[in-house]
């Protein structure tokens, strides 16, 4: 990973922690308010990962600031408190304030033990951070959207580049295109916002998940003998008849979900 990418993650980490502190919200509150995963916010604050533009826009609206306030380094004299702001300190303080007295004492004791161990060995969490920093990432185009509900395959105005961990995606020869999922009918296996790696083919095996066009509309579903199955039982299956115009677009070979 280039020094520039590492610095960008550190800048965003400090900015996010600063505006969380200014707004008076901890990680749990931020996750609940914006429907974010706890691990996602944790990795942002630790400088392990960097959010996509959609998440940056979501955060800027939430804090009532410009996107540049989150991604650019600030050094004005009026913001000295921000320059010296430590996002890890904010995490620790947030956790401490939510603990009862007994657990607060345990946290203090643990911090004393960790400080003593630091002289002789690297902490496990630091090793994990180091590994994450050095994991190879690859940027790939995701030109389409696919619905887990009433469905569409691709929009002319949708075209984005996505940053993936290289060790979590299939080999280039195993897929032809990538699409982001919109909808909830295939949960829990496929969730809203997941990325699907798709092999274009006109045939999908029974009980396999694929992309299907039915009467001009496109769906991600599991193929059954006489219907397309929704894994989420809150949603109806798609019944098929001889009158329906059914075409197979491709098979889902892998699913990528952000941490």
Coordinates of C-alpha atoms in Angstrom, one line a residue:
X1 CA 0.0 0.0 0.0
X2 CA 1.3 3.4 -0.9
X3 CA 2.3 6.0 1.8
X4 CA -0.4 8.3 0.3
X5 CA -3.2 5.8 0.8
X6 CA -2.0 5.1 4.4
X7 CA -2.0 8.9 5.1
X8 CA -5.4 9.3 3.6
X9 CA -6.8 6.7 6.0
X10 CA -5.1 8.3 9.0
X11 CA -6.5 11.8 8.0
X12 CA -10.0 10.4 7.6
X13 CA -9.7 8.6 10.9
X14 CA -8.7 11.7 12.8
X15 CA -11.5 13.8 11.1
X16 CA -14.2 11.2 11.9
X17 CA -13.2 10.9 15.5
X18 CA -13.1 14.7 15.8
X19 CA -16.6 15.2 14.4
X20 CA -18.0 12.3 16.5
X21 CA -16.6 13.9 19.6
X22 CA -17.9 17.3 18.6
X23 CA -21.4 15.9 18.0
X24 CA -21.2 13.9 21.2
X25 CA -21.8 10.4 19.6
X26 CA -20.0 7.2 20.2
X27 CA -19.6 4.3 17.8
X28 CA -22.8 2.5 18.9
X29 CA -24.8 5.7 18.3
X30 CA -23.2 6.4 14.9
X31 CA -23.9 2.8 13.8
X32 CA -27.5 2.9 14.9
X33 CA -28.2 6.4 13.4
X34 CA -26.7 5.6 10.0
X35 CA -27.3 1.8 9.9
X36 CA -23.6 1.1 9.7
X37 CA -21.8 -2.1 10.8
X38 CA -19.9 -1.8 14.1
X39 CA -16.7 -3.3 12.5
X40 CA -16.9 -0.9 9.6
X41 CA -16.8 2.2 11.9
X42 CA -14.1 0.5 14.0
X43 CA -11.8 0.0 11.0
X44 CA -12.4 3.6 9.9
X45 CA -11.4 4.9 13.3
X46 CA -8.3 2.7 13.4
X47 CA -7.3 3.8 10.0
X48 CA -7.5 0.3 8.6
X49 CA -10.0 1.0 5.8
X50 CA -11.2 4.0 3.8
X51 CA -14.9 4.6 3.0
X52 CA -16.4 4.8 -0.4
X53 CA -17.8 8.2 -1.6
X54 CA -21.4 7.2 -0.7
X55 CA -20.5 6.7 2.9
X56 CA -18.5 9.9 3.0
X57 CA -21.5 11.8 1.7
X58 CA -23.7 10.1 4.3
X59 CA -21.3 11.1 7.1
X60 CA -21.0 14.7 6.0
X61 CA -24.8 15.1 5.9
X62 CA -25.0 13.6 9.4
X63 CA -22.4 15.9 10.9
X64 CA -23.6 18.9 8.8
X65 CA -20.2 19.5 7.2
X66 CA -18.6 19.4 3.8
X67 CA -17.1 16.1 2.4
X68 CA -13.7 17.9 2.4
X69 CA -13.9 18.3 6.1
X70 CA -13.7 14.5 6.4
X71 CA -11.1 13.7 3.8
X72 CA -8.7 16.6 3.9
X73 CA -6.0 17.5 6.4
X74 CA -6.7 20.6 8.3
X75 CA -4.0 22.8 10.0
X76 CA -5.7 26.1 10.8
X77 CA -4.7 27.8 14.1
X78 CA -8.3 27.9 15.1
X79 CA -8.5 24.1 15.1
X80 CA -5.5 23.2 17.3
X81 CA -7.7 20.8 19.4
X82 CA -8.4 18.9 16.2
X83 CA -4.8 18.7 15.1
X84 CA -3.8 16.9 18.3
X85 CA -7.0 14.8 18.5
X86 CA -6.4 11.1 18.9
X87 CA -9.2 8.9 17.5
X88 CA -8.1 5.9 19.6
X89 CA -8.4 7.9 22.7
X90 CA -11.9 8.8 21.7
X91 CA -12.7 5.1 21.3
X92 CA -11.3 4.3 24.7
X93 CA -13.1 7.1 26.4
X94 CA -16.4 6.1 24.7
X95 CA -16.0 2.5 25.9
X96 CA -15.0 3.6 29.4
X97 CA -18.1 5.9 29.8
X98 CA -20.4 3.0 28.9
X99 CA -19.0 0.5 31.5
X100 CA -20.1 0.0 35.0
X101 CA -17.8 0.6 37.9
X102 CA -16.5 -2.9 38.2
X103 CA -15.7 -3.1 34.5
X104 CA -14.1 0.3 34.5
X105 CA -11.7 -1.0 37.2
X106 CA -10.9 -4.0 35.0
X107 CA -10.3 -1.7 32.0
X108 CA -7.8 0.3 34.0
X109 CA -6.0 -2.8 35.2
X110 CA -5.9 -4.2 31.7
X111 CA -4.4 -1.0 30.4
X112 CA -1.7 -1.2 33.1
X113 CA -0.9 -4.7 32.1
X114 CA -0.8 -3.8 28.4
X115 CA 1.6 -0.9 29.1
X116 CA 3.9 -3.3 30.9
X117 CA 3.8 -5.8 28.1
X118 CA 4.5 -3.2 25.4
X119 CA 8.1 -3.0 26.4
X120 CA 8.7 -6.6 25.5
X121 CA 6.4 -7.6 22.7
X122 CA 3.9 -6.3 20.1
X123 CA 0.2 -6.6 21.0
X124 CA -2.0 -8.9 19.0
X125 CA -4.2 -6.0 17.9
X126 CA -1.2 -4.2 16.5
X127 CA -0.1 -7.3 14.6
X128 CA -3.6 -7.5 13.0
X129 CA -3.5 -3.8 12.1
X130 CA -0.1 -4.4 10.4
X131 CA -1.5 -7.3 8.5
X132 CA -4.5 -5.3 7.3
X133 CA -2.3 -2.4 6.2
X134 CA -0.3 -4.8 4.1
X135 CA -3.1 -6.8 2.5
X136 CA -3.2 -6.3 -1.2
X137 CA -6.2 -4.4 -2.5
X138 CA -7.5 -4.2 -6.1
X139 CA -9.8 -1.6 -7.7
X140 CA -12.3 -3.1 -10.1
X141 CA -15.3 -1.7 -12.0
X142 CA -18.8 -2.5 -10.8
X143 CA -20.9 -1.4 -13.8
X144 CA -24.3 -2.6 -12.8
X145 CA -26.9 -3.0 -10.1
X146 CA -29.1 -6.1 -9.6
X147 CA -32.2 -6.3 -7.5
X148 CA -33.2 -8.8 -4.9
X149 CA -36.7 -7.5 -5.2
X150 CA -38.5 -6.4 -8.3
X151 CA -35.3 -6.2 -10.1
X152 CA -33.2 -4.4 -12.6
X153 CA -29.9 -5.5 -14.1
X154 CA -28.1 -2.3 -15.1
X155 CA -28.6 1.5 -15.2
X156 CA -27.0 3.7 -17.7
X157 CA -26.1 6.2 -15.0
X158 CA -24.5 3.7 -12.6
X159 CA -20.8 3.0 -13.0
X160 CA -18.3 2.9 -10.1
X161 CA -14.9 1.7 -9.1
X162 CA -14.7 -0.5 -6.0
X163 CA -11.8 -1.2 -3.7
X164 CA -11.7 -4.9 -2.8
X165 CA -9.3 -7.0 -0.7
X166 CA -7.5 -9.1 -3.4
X167 CA -7.6 -12.3 -1.2
X168 CA -11.4 -12.1 -0.8
X169 CA -12.4 -12.1 -4.5
X170 CA -12.4 -14.9 -7.1
X171 CA -9.8 -15.3 -9.9
X172 CA -10.3 -13.0 -12.9
X173 CA -11.0 -16.0 -15.1
X174 CA -13.9 -17.2 -12.9
X175 CA -16.2 -14.2 -13.5
X176 CA -17.2 -11.7 -16.2
X177 CA -18.8 -8.8 -14.4
X178 CA -19.6 -7.4 -10.9
X179 CA -22.9 -5.9 -9.7
X180 CA -24.1 -4.4 -6.4
X181 CA -27.2 -5.8 -4.8
X182 CA -30.3 -3.7 -4.1
X183 CA -33.0 -5.2 -1.9
X184 CA -33.4 -7.8 0.9
X185 CA -35.2 -10.8 -0.6
X186 CA -32.1 -13.0 -0.7
X187 CA -31.0 -12.4 2.9
X188 CA -29.3 -13.7 4.9
X189 CA -27.0 -15.2 2.2
X190 CA -27.1 -12.1 0.0
X191 CA -27.6 -8.7 1.6
X192 CA -28.4 -5.3 0.4
X193 CA -25.1 -3.6 -0.7
X194 CA -23.2 -6.9 -1.3
X195 CA -21.2 -7.2 -4.5
X196 CA -21.9 -10.2 -6.8
X197 CA -19.2 -11.7 -9.0
X198 CA -21.1 -13.1 -12.0
X199 CA -20.2 -15.5 -14.7
X200 CA -22.3 -14.8 -17.8
X201 CA -24.0 -18.0 -19.0
X202 CA -27.4 -19.1 -20.4
X203 CA -27.6 -22.1 -18.0
X204 CA -27.6 -22.3 -14.2
X205 CA -27.8 -25.6 -12.3
X206 CA -30.9 -26.3 -10.1
X207 CA -30.6 -25.0 -6.5
X208 CA -27.9 -22.5 -7.6
X209 CA -28.2 -18.7 -7.4
X210 CA -28.1 -16.8 -10.6
X211 CA -29.3 -13.7 -12.4
X212 CA -32.6 -14.3 -14.3
X213 CA -34.7 -12.1 -16.6
X214 CA -38.5 -12.8 -16.4
X215 CA -40.8 -10.8 -18.7
X216 CA -38.2 -8.1 -19.1
X217 CA -37.3 -7.7 -15.4
X218 CA -34.1 -9.0 -13.9
X219 CA -33.7 -10.8 -10.5
X220 CA -31.0 -12.5 -8.4
X221 CA -32.7 -15.7 -7.2
X222 CA -32.2 -19.4 -6.5
X223 CA -33.3 -21.6 -9.4
X224 CA -35.9 -24.2 -8.7
X225 CA -37.7 -26.6 -11.1
X226 CA -40.8 -24.4 -11.5
X227 CA -40.0 -21.1 -9.7
X228 CA -37.3 -18.7 -8.7
X229 CA -36.8 -18.8 -4.9
X230 CA -36.4 -15.9 -2.5
X231 CA -34.3 -17.0 0.5
X232 CA -35.9 -14.4 2.7
X233 CA -39.4 -15.9 3.5
X234 CA -40.8 -12.4 3.9
X235 CA -40.7 -12.1 0.1
X236 CA -42.6 -14.2 -2.4
X237 CA -41.0 -16.6 -4.8
X238 CA -41.4 -16.0 -8.6
X239 CA -43.7 -18.6 -10.1
X240 CA -42.9 -19.6 -13.6
X241 CA -45.3 -20.7 -16.4
X242 CA -45.1 -21.5 -20.1
X243 CA -46.4 -18.0 -20.8
X244 CA -43.5 -16.3 -19.1
X245 CA -40.5 -15.1 -21.1
X246 CA -37.6 -16.4 -19.0
X247 CA -33.9 -16.0 -19.8
X248 CA -30.8 -16.8 -17.7
X249 CA -28.2 -14.1 -17.6
X250 CA -25.5 -15.6 -15.4
X251 CA -24.5 -17.5 -12.4
X252 CA -23.4 -15.9 -9.1
X253 CA -19.9 -17.3 -8.4
X254 CA -19.0 -15.3 -5.4
X255 CA -20.3 -12.7 -2.9
X256 CA -18.3 -9.8 -1.5
X257 CA -19.4 -8.0 1.7
X258 CA -17.7 -5.1 3.4
X259 CA -16.2 -5.9 6.8

